[in-house]
Short mmCIF file of C-alpha atoms in Angstrom, two decimals:
data_model
loop_
_atom_site.label_atom_id
_atom_site.label_comp_id
_atom_site.label_asym_id
_atom_site.label_seq_id
_atom_site.Cartn_x
_atom_site.Cartn_y
_atom_site.Cartn_z
CA GLN Z 17 -12.89 -0.06 12.46
CA GLN Z 18 -11.05 2.00 9.80
CA GLN Z 19 -8.34 3.98 11.42
CA VAL Z 20 -7.69 6.17 8.37
CA LYS Z 21 -10.92 7.34 6.69
CA GLN Z 22 -10.55 8.53 3.18
CA SER Z 23 -13.11 10.36 1.07
CA PRO Z 24 -14.52 10.70 -1.43
CA GLN Z 25 -14.58 7.23 -2.70
CA SER Z 26 -14.46 8.35 -6.35
CA LEU Z 27 -14.12 11.81 -8.00
CA ILE Z 28 -14.49 13.27 -11.32
CA VAL Z 29 -12.67 16.46 -12.31
CA GLN Z 30 -12.57 18.39 -15.51
CA LYS Z 31 -9.07 18.92 -17.06
CA GLY Z 32 -7.36 21.88 -15.38
CA GLY Z 33 -9.44 21.66 -12.29
CA ILE Z 34 -8.43 20.95 -8.79
CA SER Z 35 -8.79 17.51 -7.17
CA ILE Z 36 -9.08 17.26 -3.45
CA ILE Z 37 -8.98 14.17 -1.59
CA ASN Z 38 -9.37 14.17 2.13
CA CYS Z 39 -8.37 11.80 5.01
CA ALA Z 40 -8.85 11.71 8.74
CA TYR Z 41 -7.31 9.76 11.49
CA GLU Z 42 -7.71 9.00 15.11
CA ASN Z 43 -4.53 7.79 16.51
CA THR Z 44 -2.20 10.67 17.64
CA ALA Z 45 0.79 8.33 17.61
CA PHE Z 46 0.87 8.50 13.71
CA ASP Z 47 4.07 10.33 12.65
CA TYR Z 48 4.18 9.92 8.92
CA PHE Z 49 1.51 10.53 6.20
CA PRO Z 50 2.22 9.19 2.59
CA TRP Z 51 -0.02 9.43 -0.35
CA TYR Z 52 0.31 6.67 -3.03
CA GLN Z 53 -0.78 6.76 -6.61
CA GLN Z 54 -1.93 3.55 -8.36
CA PHE Z 55 -2.48 3.22 -12.02
CA PRO Z 56 -4.51 0.27 -13.55
CA GLY Z 57 -2.40 -2.82 -13.67
CA LYS Z 58 0.32 -1.42 -11.54
CA GLY Z 59 1.26 -1.56 -7.94
CA PRO Z 60 0.97 1.64 -5.67
CA ALA Z 61 3.69 4.15 -5.78
CA LEU Z 62 4.64 6.86 -3.33
CA LEU Z 63 3.52 10.23 -4.57
CA ILE Z 64 4.27 12.54 -1.75
CA ALA Z 65 4.53 12.38 2.01
CA ILE Z 66 4.45 14.71 5.10
CA ARG Z 67 5.34 14.66 8.63
CA PRO Z 68 3.11 16.22 11.32
CA ASP Z 69 5.62 19.06 12.06
CA VAL Z 70 4.78 20.88 9.00
CA SER Z 71 1.35 22.14 7.67
CA GLU Z 72 1.85 21.83 4.05
CA LYS Z 73 4.05 20.04 1.50
CA LYS Z 74 4.22 20.84 -2.22
CA GLU Z 75 5.74 18.80 -5.02
CA GLY Z 76 5.06 20.24 -8.46
CA ARG Z 77 1.09 20.15 -8.90
CA PHE Z 78 0.65 18.04 -5.82
CA THR Z 79 0.17 19.58 -2.19
CA ILE Z 80 -0.40 17.77 1.04
CA SER Z 81 -2.28 20.05 3.62
CA PHE Z 82 -2.03 18.84 7.21
CA ASN Z 83 -4.24 19.89 10.27
CA LYS Z 84 -2.70 18.31 13.31
CA SER Z 85 -5.44 19.58 15.63
CA ALA Z 86 -8.16 18.17 13.47
CA LYS Z 87 -6.40 15.12 12.68
CA GLN Z 88 -6.92 15.48 9.01
CA PHE Z 89 -4.86 15.78 5.91
CA SER Z 90 -5.61 16.13 2.37
CA LEU Z 91 -4.08 15.79 -1.21
CA HIS Z 92 -4.73 18.63 -3.62
CA ILE Z 93 -3.87 18.13 -7.25
CA MET Z 94 -3.70 21.51 -9.09
CA ASP Z 95 -4.38 21.65 -12.73
CA SER Z 96 -5.55 18.26 -12.89
CA GLN Z 97 -4.52 16.19 -16.15
CA PRO Z 98 -6.01 13.11 -17.69
CA GLY Z 99 -2.71 11.42 -16.88
CA ASP Z 100 -3.62 11.95 -13.17
CA SER Z 101 -6.54 9.47 -13.50
CA ALA Z 102 -5.79 6.91 -10.96
CA THR Z 103 -6.56 5.61 -7.58
CA TYR Z 104 -5.10 7.41 -4.66
CA PHE Z 105 -4.59 6.20 -1.24
CA CYS Z 106 -3.60 7.99 1.94
CA ALA Z 107 -1.83 6.27 4.66
CA ALA Z 108 -0.63 6.91 8.10
CA SER Z 109 2.42 5.25 9.84
CA LYS Z 110 3.35 4.80 13.41
CA ARG Z 111 6.02 2.90 15.28
CA ASN Z 112 5.12 -0.19 16.78
CA ALA Z 113 6.46 -2.50 19.50
CA GLY Z 114 9.81 -4.13 18.53
CA ASN Z 115 10.98 -1.16 16.33
CA ASN Z 116 8.46 -2.06 13.65
CA ARG Z 117 6.56 0.50 11.78
CA LYS Z 118 2.84 -0.12 10.95
CA LEU Z 119 1.30 1.51 7.88
CA ILE Z 120 -2.44 2.01 8.03
CA TRP Z 121 -4.23 2.51 4.62
CA GLY Z 122 -7.37 4.53 3.69
CA LEU Z 123 -9.73 2.72 1.27
CA GLY Z 124 -8.61 4.76 -1.87
CA THR Z 125 -10.05 7.23 -4.05
CA SER Z 126 -10.73 6.61 -7.75
CA LEU Z 127 -9.98 9.98 -9.68
CA ALA Z 128 -10.90 10.44 -13.31
CA VAL Z 129 -9.95 13.61 -15.09
CA ASN Z 130 -12.04 14.32 -18.04
CA PRO Z 131 -10.32 15.86 -21.00
CA GLU W 9 17.07 0.33 -11.03
CA ALA W 10 15.32 -0.26 -7.75
CA GLN W 11 12.55 -2.71 -8.18
CA VAL W 12 10.35 -5.50 -6.58
CA THR W 13 9.58 -8.29 -8.77
CA GLN W 14 6.73 -10.89 -8.44
CA ASN W 15 5.89 -14.07 -10.06
CA PRO W 16 3.65 -15.07 -11.67
CA ARG W 17 1.79 -12.12 -12.53
CA TYR W 18 -1.45 -14.15 -13.19
CA LEU W 19 -2.46 -17.41 -11.78
CA ILE W 20 -5.63 -19.57 -11.98
CA THR W 21 -5.63 -22.46 -9.84
CA VAL W 22 -8.20 -24.83 -8.29
CA THR W 23 -9.09 -25.11 -4.43
CA GLY W 24 -6.64 -26.85 -2.39
CA LYS W 25 -3.67 -26.97 -4.74
CA LYS W 26 -0.66 -25.44 -3.02
CA LEU W 27 0.96 -22.48 -4.59
CA THR W 28 3.82 -20.13 -4.12
CA VAL W 29 4.10 -16.38 -5.28
CA THR W 30 7.80 -15.34 -5.35
CA CYS W 31 8.73 -11.80 -4.43
CA SER W 32 12.27 -10.38 -4.65
CA GLN W 33 13.75 -6.97 -4.15
CA ASN W 34 17.19 -5.32 -5.05
CA MET W 35 17.25 -2.38 -2.55
CA ASN W 36 18.66 -4.28 0.51
CA HIS W 37 15.52 -3.47 2.41
CA GLU W 38 15.10 -5.17 5.80
CA TYR W 39 11.45 -4.67 5.86
CA MET W 40 9.15 -6.45 3.53
CA SER W 41 5.28 -7.24 3.36
CA TRP W 42 2.61 -8.87 1.54
CA TYR W 43 -0.80 -7.24 0.90
CA ARG W 44 -4.05 -8.15 -0.78
CA GLN W 45 -6.19 -5.66 -2.60
CA ASP W 46 -9.88 -6.20 -3.06
CA PRO W 47 -12.53 -3.77 -4.36
CA GLY W 48 -13.97 -1.66 -1.68
CA LEU W 49 -11.39 -2.94 0.93
CA GLY W 50 -8.29 -1.24 -0.06
CA LEU W 51 -4.93 -2.62 0.87
CA ARG W 52 -4.76 -5.11 3.61
CA GLN W 53 -1.50 -6.43 5.03
CA ILE W 54 -1.22 -10.34 5.24
CA TYR W 55 2.17 -10.88 6.58
CA TYR W 56 5.42 -8.78 7.11
CA SER W 57 9.01 -9.38 7.78
CA MET W 58 11.41 -7.10 9.57
CA ASN W 59 14.46 -9.02 8.59
CA VAL W 60 15.73 -12.58 7.67
CA GLU W 61 14.12 -15.30 9.67
CA VAL W 62 11.75 -12.55 11.39
CA THR W 63 8.29 -12.65 10.17
CA ASP W 64 4.78 -11.64 11.72
CA LYS W 65 1.20 -11.68 10.91
CA GLY W 66 -0.49 -8.73 9.56
CA ASP W 67 -4.17 -7.81 9.35
CA VAL W 68 -5.51 -10.88 7.34
CA PRO W 69 -2.96 -13.73 7.77
CA GLU W 70 -5.45 -16.70 7.81
CA GLY W 71 -4.47 -19.27 5.10
CA TYR W 72 -1.24 -17.85 4.12
CA LYS W 73 2.32 -18.50 5.00
CA VAL W 74 5.53 -16.75 4.39
CA SER W 75 9.19 -17.37 4.82
CA ARG W 76 12.25 -15.22 4.68
CA LYS W 77 15.48 -17.17 4.30
CA GLU W 78 17.20 -14.49 2.42
CA LYS W 79 17.00 -10.73 2.61
CA ARG W 80 15.84 -10.07 -1.01
CA ASN W 81 13.29 -12.85 -1.06
CA PHE W 82 10.07 -13.17 0.68
CA PRO W 83 7.60 -15.69 -0.96
CA LEU W 84 3.93 -15.94 -0.24
CA ILE W 85 2.65 -19.46 0.21
CA LEU W 86 -1.07 -20.77 0.00
CA GLU W 87 -1.03 -24.31 1.10
CA SER W 88 -4.61 -25.00 0.37
CA PRO W 89 -6.06 -22.07 -1.52
CA SER W 90 -9.81 -21.31 -1.29
CA PRO W 91 -12.09 -19.31 -3.56
CA ASN W 92 -12.04 -16.41 -0.99
CA GLN W 93 -8.36 -15.94 -1.51
CA THR W 94 -9.16 -14.83 -4.99
CA SER W 95 -7.60 -11.35 -5.11
CA LEU W 96 -4.76 -9.12 -6.35
CA TYR W 97 -1.62 -9.53 -4.21
CA PHE W 98 1.14 -7.13 -3.94
CA CYS W 99 4.72 -7.55 -2.32
CA ALA W 100 6.25 -4.31 -1.01
CA SER W 101 9.53 -3.55 0.51
CA GLY W 102 10.94 -0.53 2.56
CA THR W 103 9.75 1.00 5.81
CA TYR W 104 8.90 4.63 5.33
CA GLU W 105 8.54 4.51 1.44
CA GLN W 106 7.26 1.21 0.45
CA TYR W 107 8.09 0.03 -2.94
CA PHE W 108 5.59 -2.23 -4.51
CA GLY W 109 5.81 -5.01 -7.02
CA PRO W 110 3.56 -5.20 -10.20
CA GLY W 111 1.04 -7.56 -8.59
CA THR W 112 -0.17 -11.06 -8.81
CA ARG W 113 -3.76 -11.61 -9.93
CA LEU W 114 -4.91 -14.80 -8.33
CA THR W 115 -8.10 -16.72 -9.34
CA VAL W 116 -9.04 -19.84 -7.08
CA THR W 117 -11.96 -21.76 -8.64
#
């Protein structure tokens, strides 16, 4: 059972448009929600992250919107550029027994930005 | 520069031939983990380590072993690889922000 559900699986956006990727979770114990960006041939890299005590976080053209009551969060890429073409993963993190943190991943969204 | 290194980057091997993928990080992180990435299945955690000599199973540990004798190194061992272990493997370190290595593409024939 996928604990973090990510949609869409793939997305095509025109240059200058807004890319929106959505994620939903069930477990209210999650307390940290990162987004990772992965380019072909590379490992994922942290793009932006949010904690549930805020509803929005913005870094440049990238914004996370967080809806705690709906248990949903989304990534918005404003003014999308061809260089943003990559796979994006949402994730949710919670503390496990033994002071360990568990990161649960969405299945990823392949974004293509057409020039 | 903060980084995670993995070797080899590409490996083609045959069923049953033991192999080791090395992973090293220079950030003094206590937490390290191994993932495999398969199309349509996202990133699945194989094993993780909270510190030296402390390792535990992730979501898909069958057929894999790990060791953590030093803080910086976390090798992944496939003692008898099978074709279903053909995948892209990533080592990562860090707890909240995970730093990923460049990946190892493994093909088992």
